[in-house]
């Protein structure tokens, strides 16, 4: 029954609302007792003292009024709890999104985005029950029984003692059984997450599965995973229900004991009927909130399990951007790699090892080398998605680590291998680079990227919606949209990550000029497999296995008769 | 709406025995409570009259029995009903997948995967409640109503009728009221959740672009706005939920009040024994346990129907292609013939292919080149039977491919495409996808052939390494080589290479192409490419432009002719030209 500390911390600052639920809980308890009192009094007067309806009508009116207020307070309490849940959930969801944005693409894409988005949506939704039901129930479970105890003790000590002895057993059992349930619930949550990630994976790869005629096999796989989920869940439930069973048993058997005990004492006139009935009416009310705590506890448990995943993400250390602004200008300052090394967690070898080179302002530097040579890692470092394990990257006088990422990125444009297109109109996708751009600027950028004609041929032109990952666009078209973005951004430093890798020669020729225009008077880092755009670079760096093997311009490297020359021949198809 | 409901119920019927058992146990649970409280009230009222202890004996036994039985009934009921629910869930999931599998990829292209995910996970999740929260409560409530009617009828028919009225208000009136009030909210909640999910997935997958263009604030804000709207609607729903709990409590207490108003004069007139006043009051309290879940049931009913409807909408779409009733047997000649093939994806689209005709003799190699959008990939989509085509023919071994079963066609074809999907599984699992029967040695051989072996050996867990989401942990070239290794393993008589070297560096490209030509020795091969490299090996080359064949011939012939091919070949070899000028 652990109260998750990190979750409770979310209640800081919501003290007024929390006190509100407690106060209303207390009022519900008082109303419950008052109601029971007038009900037992009415029945006593009619049954044993032969009073008429007219005699007892004041009691009945009180009973009605207290019933009404009880419902009102109950409703109020739930509303306030709902408000608490609302505040905590919206807040946490935004915190987690903010934090993920800080953690950046390397963290996000190393996991499964399906699982992450499930945590953000369903995970946080499952906190609803924790805050809107479980927490208020805790207060009700504390206040109502205590109130009833206080009312019963002066009237009937023996029943009071039965209540007093049995009540603590309920939370005790819950703690004992709850711990096992907690570990099991965690496991179950994990299965559920995997289930949804697997589903997304299968759906996205459905075409590939079909090509291999394996899509029907997935039926069995899905059934198998669902079965695992069922078995895992049932395990949790068997324990969870066992605790419910214990609680039910305690509550019903105690009620039975009280009924027999007061019945027998009534028989020997040790207690009066009104008090006996009062106690009997309250007996189920006494146990009800404790029993409900059991059911709501399990609703809350799902939240606690989700909270673990949520806080794992939130506690993942993110780079803190430095507070002091650093002035730099990439138009005039050089970028220097000084013995930089970096390795990914998942791989043994470093992606790049002891790299040193400089990018002069206005220069065009090309990185060439087989795949896996570390070219993309260099781009990630320059984009501040990752920071060097060793060595440093300097910008003029400053260390890149001291420059805040958003400030830094303002001066960079990037055209990647697989540009991502958002579920939005074409225009909005290009405007990503400059949300305030005018229609004219937009069209100019599209024209420069040689994509305007294509967009103009779309059914709704610039307003045409692009599906997931630009489902309706070819690789070349997506690439040209990315180039249009770069045009619109007009940054002094441009990173071209194999921008022509997916284009055919016709389009390559078409955008060759675009790229020329784009990169004019700009600092350029070009990452390329294709050599047709490399030959006019000021400097070509040949990378193999994360190390620099050759450096120089095209004619120098051809003269050296090394790897570059071989690459060149290979590219032209000369064997 | 009614139809959806019945279709859903029909799906649940597979587990009807479990469900009926659970409902009876649920009824017995509440029955025990009623028994416990009514006998308890009877004992103390009787005892107040100071009879002999023997008169209480039966009551005491009853109290003990009900006190124990309730817990046991409840436990069994929960276990059985949840078991049934989870089985149901698995059934729904499989049913849904079976439904969409034949629709892929043609019908599914308009559904975004974020949305699809949301549908499956949360809609199927909603159906999870179909039995426990929607179907079971009314059945249990009806059984309890019958029980109470006859119990109260032993006192006086008026009590039974009054109870019936109050149950009707609480059990049907309140749920209908809630249903009407919450209807729109529920719809909004679902709609907003789906939007929020799409926005979230979009932002996570496009994170690089967002950061580079400094748009964190804007995207966070988009999520912020949707989040606020979504949670506000959720809260409205909580409001409505709060109403029903309080409202039913109120109705219960007023029922007791009304019952006393009728009963007290009867006690005074001695037509009712005063003992039963407390019995009736406590009986009502216990019986209302059966009524309280009903408003929630109405809400869940609505949700279940909406979710069910959305799932059915997807599943009910007709697949674009159905297998012929009497499929042709697989041919032993694997020549390809395209005859006057024209195709467009949508009525309103332009033609992607126009009167395309060509033949590829068995074992021969053809290269199809052209700009993006020329219709190259459409050829592949049609050959793989992903889309149907009304105009023209494609023959394999002189039999129209429309006469084969789709699976048989795909068994004959091995594809390496530019966007082969890698699953977030181990390398090994991704490879055995192509052919689960291949041994470890054969997998190794395939990796060697695809020039992947060394890379895989350098990984911490070798072939057991997970490839990450969509193969993220690997570079483009490595991903592509994995895909190539996969096609080696499939070993089909027809080979389609759809831009197989698009993401490879020149060295690897050459090596891979060489292997491809070796591999394709006895296979009918279609190479689709925009890279005019190594095409001397092709027996014929087709140049496609805007869906039309504009040139055909061998590499030698086409470089002689003035035309698209020679122009592009020159552009590609620009480096060479410049180099020559430089010297």
CSV table of N, CA, C and O in Angstrom, one decimal, chain B residues 30 74 77 132-141 170-171 174-175 241 244-245 248 287-301:
chain,number,residue,atom,x,y,z
B,30,UNK,N,-24.1,-10.8,-4.2
B,30,UNK,CA,-25.0,-9.7,-3.7
B,30,UNK,C,-26.1,-10.4,-2.9
B,30,UNK,O,-26.5,-9.8,-1.8
B,74,UNK,N,-17.6,-13.9,-4.2
B,74,UNK,CA,-17.0,-12.7,-4.9
B,74,UNK,C,-15.7,-13.1,-5.5
B,74,UNK,O,-15.4,-12.7,-6.7
B,77,UNK,N,-16.2,-15.2,-8.6
B,77,UNK,CA,-16.8,-14.4,-9.7
B,77,UNK,C,-15.8,-13.6,-10.4
B,77,UNK,O,-15.7,-13.5,-11.6
B,132,UNK,N,-17.3,-7.3,-18.2
B,132,UNK,CA,-17.4,-7.0,-16.7
B,132,UNK,C,-18.2,-5.7,-16.5
B,132,UNK,O,-19.0,-5.7,-15.5
B,133,UNK,N,-18.0,-4.7,-17.3
B,133,UNK,CA,-18.7,-3.5,-17.0
B,133,UNK,C,-19.9,-3.2,-17.8
B,133,UNK,O,-20.7,-2.3,-17.4
B,134,UNK,N,-20.1,-3.9,-18.9
B,134,UNK,CA,-21.3,-3.6,-19.7
B,134,UNK,C,-22.3,-4.7,-19.7
B,134,UNK,O,-23.5,-4.5,-19.4
B,135,UNK,N,-21.9,-5.9,-20.0
B,135,UNK,CA,-22.9,-7.0,-20.1
B,135,UNK,C,-23.3,-7.6,-18.7
B,135,UNK,O,-24.4,-7.9,-18.5
B,136,UNK,N,-22.3,-7.8,-17.8
B,136,UNK,CA,-22.6,-8.5,-16.6
B,136,UNK,C,-23.5,-7.6,-15.6
B,136,UNK,O,-24.5,-8.2,-15.1
B,137,UNK,N,-23.3,-6.3,-15.4
B,137,UNK,CA,-24.1,-5.6,-14.4
B,137,UNK,C,-25.6,-5.7,-14.6
B,137,UNK,O,-26.3,-5.9,-13.6
B,138,UNK,N,-26.1,-5.5,-15.8
B,138,UNK,CA,-27.5,-5.5,-16.0
B,138,UNK,C,-28.1,-6.9,-15.7
B,138,UNK,O,-29.2,-7.0,-15.1
B,139,UNK,N,-27.4,-7.9,-16.1
B,139,UNK,CA,-27.9,-9.3,-15.8
B,139,UNK,C,-28.0,-9.5,-14.3
B,139,UNK,O,-29.0,-10.0,-13.8
B,140,UNK,N,-26.9,-9.1,-13.6
B,140,UNK,CA,-26.9,-9.3,-12.1
B,140,UNK,C,-28.0,-8.5,-11.5
B,140,UNK,O,-28.7,-9.0,-10.6
B,141,UNK,N,-28.1,-7.2,-12.0
B,141,UNK,CA,-29.2,-6.4,-11.4
B,141,UNK,C,-30.6,-6.9,-11.6
B,141,UNK,O,-31.4,-6.9,-10.7
B,170,UNK,N,-33.3,4.3,-10.5
B,170,UNK,CA,-31.8,4.3,-10.2
B,170,UNK,C,-31.1,3.5,-11.3
B,170,UNK,O,-30.0,3.8,-11.7
B,171,UNK,N,-31.7,2.4,-11.7
B,171,UNK,CA,-31.0,1.5,-12.6
B,171,UNK,C,-31.2,1.8,-14.1
B,171,UNK,O,-30.3,1.4,-14.9
B,174,UNK,N,-31.3,6.9,-14.2
B,174,UNK,CA,-30.0,7.5,-14.0
B,174,UNK,C,-29.1,7.2,-15.1
B,174,UNK,O,-28.4,8.1,-15.7
B,175,UNK,N,-28.9,5.9,-15.4
B,175,UNK,CA,-28.0,5.6,-16.5
B,175,UNK,C,-28.3,6.3,-17.8
B,175,UNK,O,-27.5,6.8,-18.5
B,241,UNK,N,-19.3,11.2,-13.6
B,241,UNK,CA,-19.2,10.0,-12.8
B,241,UNK,C,-19.5,10.3,-11.3
B,241,UNK,O,-20.2,9.5,-10.7
B,244,UNK,N,-23.3,10.4,-10.6
B,244,UNK,CA,-24.1,9.2,-10.5
B,244,UNK,C,-23.9,8.5,-9.2
B,244,UNK,O,-24.8,8.0,-8.6
B,245,UNK,N,-22.6,8.5,-8.7
B,245,UNK,CA,-22.4,7.8,-7.4
B,245,UNK,C,-23.3,8.5,-6.3
B,245,UNK,O,-24.0,7.8,-5.5
B,248,UNK,N,-27.2,7.9,-6.9
B,248,UNK,CA,-27.7,6.6,-6.5
B,248,UNK,C,-27.8,6.5,-5.0
B,248,UNK,O,-28.7,5.9,-4.5
B,287,UNK,N,-29.4,-4.4,-1.3
B,287,UNK,CA,-29.8,-4.6,-2.7
B,287,UNK,C,-29.2,-3.6,-3.6
B,287,UNK,O,-29.0,-3.9,-4.8
B,288,UNK,N,-29.0,-2.4,-3.2
B,288,UNK,CA,-28.6,-1.3,-4.0
B,288,UNK,C,-27.2,-1.5,-4.6
B,288,UNK,O,-26.7,-0.9,-5.5
B,289,UNK,N,-26.5,-2.5,-4.0
B,289,UNK,CA,-25.1,-2.8,-4.5
B,289,UNK,C,-25.2,-3.3,-5.9
B,289,UNK,O,-24.3,-3.1,-6.7
B,290,UNK,N,-26.3,-3.9,-6.3
B,290,UNK,CA,-26.5,-4.4,-7.7
B,290,UNK,C,-26.8,-3.2,-8.6
B,290,UNK,O,-26.5,-3.3,-9.8
B,291,UNK,N,-27.3,-2.1,-8.1
B,291,UNK,CA,-27.7,-1.0,-9.0
B,291,UNK,C,-26.6,-0.1,-9.3
B,291,UNK,O,-26.5,0.5,-10.4
B,292,UNK,N,-25.7,0.1,-8.3
B,292,UNK,CA,-24.7,1.2,-8.4
B,292,UNK,C,-23.8,1.0,-9.6
B,292,UNK,O,-23.3,2.1,-10.1
B,293,UNK,N,-23.5,-0.2,-10.1
B,293,UNK,CA,-22.6,-0.1,-11.3
B,293,UNK,C,-23.3,0.2,-12.6
B,293,UNK,O,-22.7,0.3,-13.7
B,294,UNK,N,-24.7,0.3,-12.6
B,294,UNK,CA,-25.4,0.4,-13.9
B,294,UNK,C,-25.1,1.7,-14.6
B,294,UNK,O,-24.9,1.7,-15.9
B,295,UNK,N,-25.0,2.9,-14.0
B,295,UNK,CA,-24.7,4.1,-14.8
B,295,UNK,C,-23.4,4.0,-15.5
B,295,UNK,O,-23.2,4.4,-16.6
B,296,UNK,N,-22.4,3.4,-14.8
B,296,UNK,CA,-21.1,3.3,-15.4
B,296,UNK,C,-21.2,2.3,-16.6
B,296,UNK,O,-20.5,2.5,-17.6
B,297,UNK,N,-22.1,1.3,-16.4
B,297,UNK,CA,-22.3,0.4,-17.5
B,297,UNK,C,-22.8,1.1,-18.8
B,297,UNK,O,-22.3,0.8,-19.9
B,298,UNK,N,-23.7,2.0,-18.6
B,298,UNK,CA,-24.2,2.8,-19.7
B,298,UNK,C,-23.0,3.5,-20.4
B,298,UNK,O,-22.9,3.6,-21.7
B,299,UNK,N,-22.2,4.2,-19.6
B,299,UNK,CA,-21.0,4.9,-20.2
B,299,UNK,C,-20.1,4.0,-21.0
B,299,UNK,O,-19.7,4.3,-22.0
B,300,UNK,N,-19.9,2.8,-20.3
B,300,UNK,CA,-19.0,1.9,-21.0
B,300,UNK,C,-19.6,1.3,-22.3
B,300,UNK,O,-18.9,1.0,-23.2
B,301,UNK,N,-20.9,1.2,-22.2
B,301,UNK,CA,-21.6,0.6,-23.4
B,301,UNK,C,-21.3,1.6,-24.6
B,301,UNK,O,-21.0,1.2,-25.7
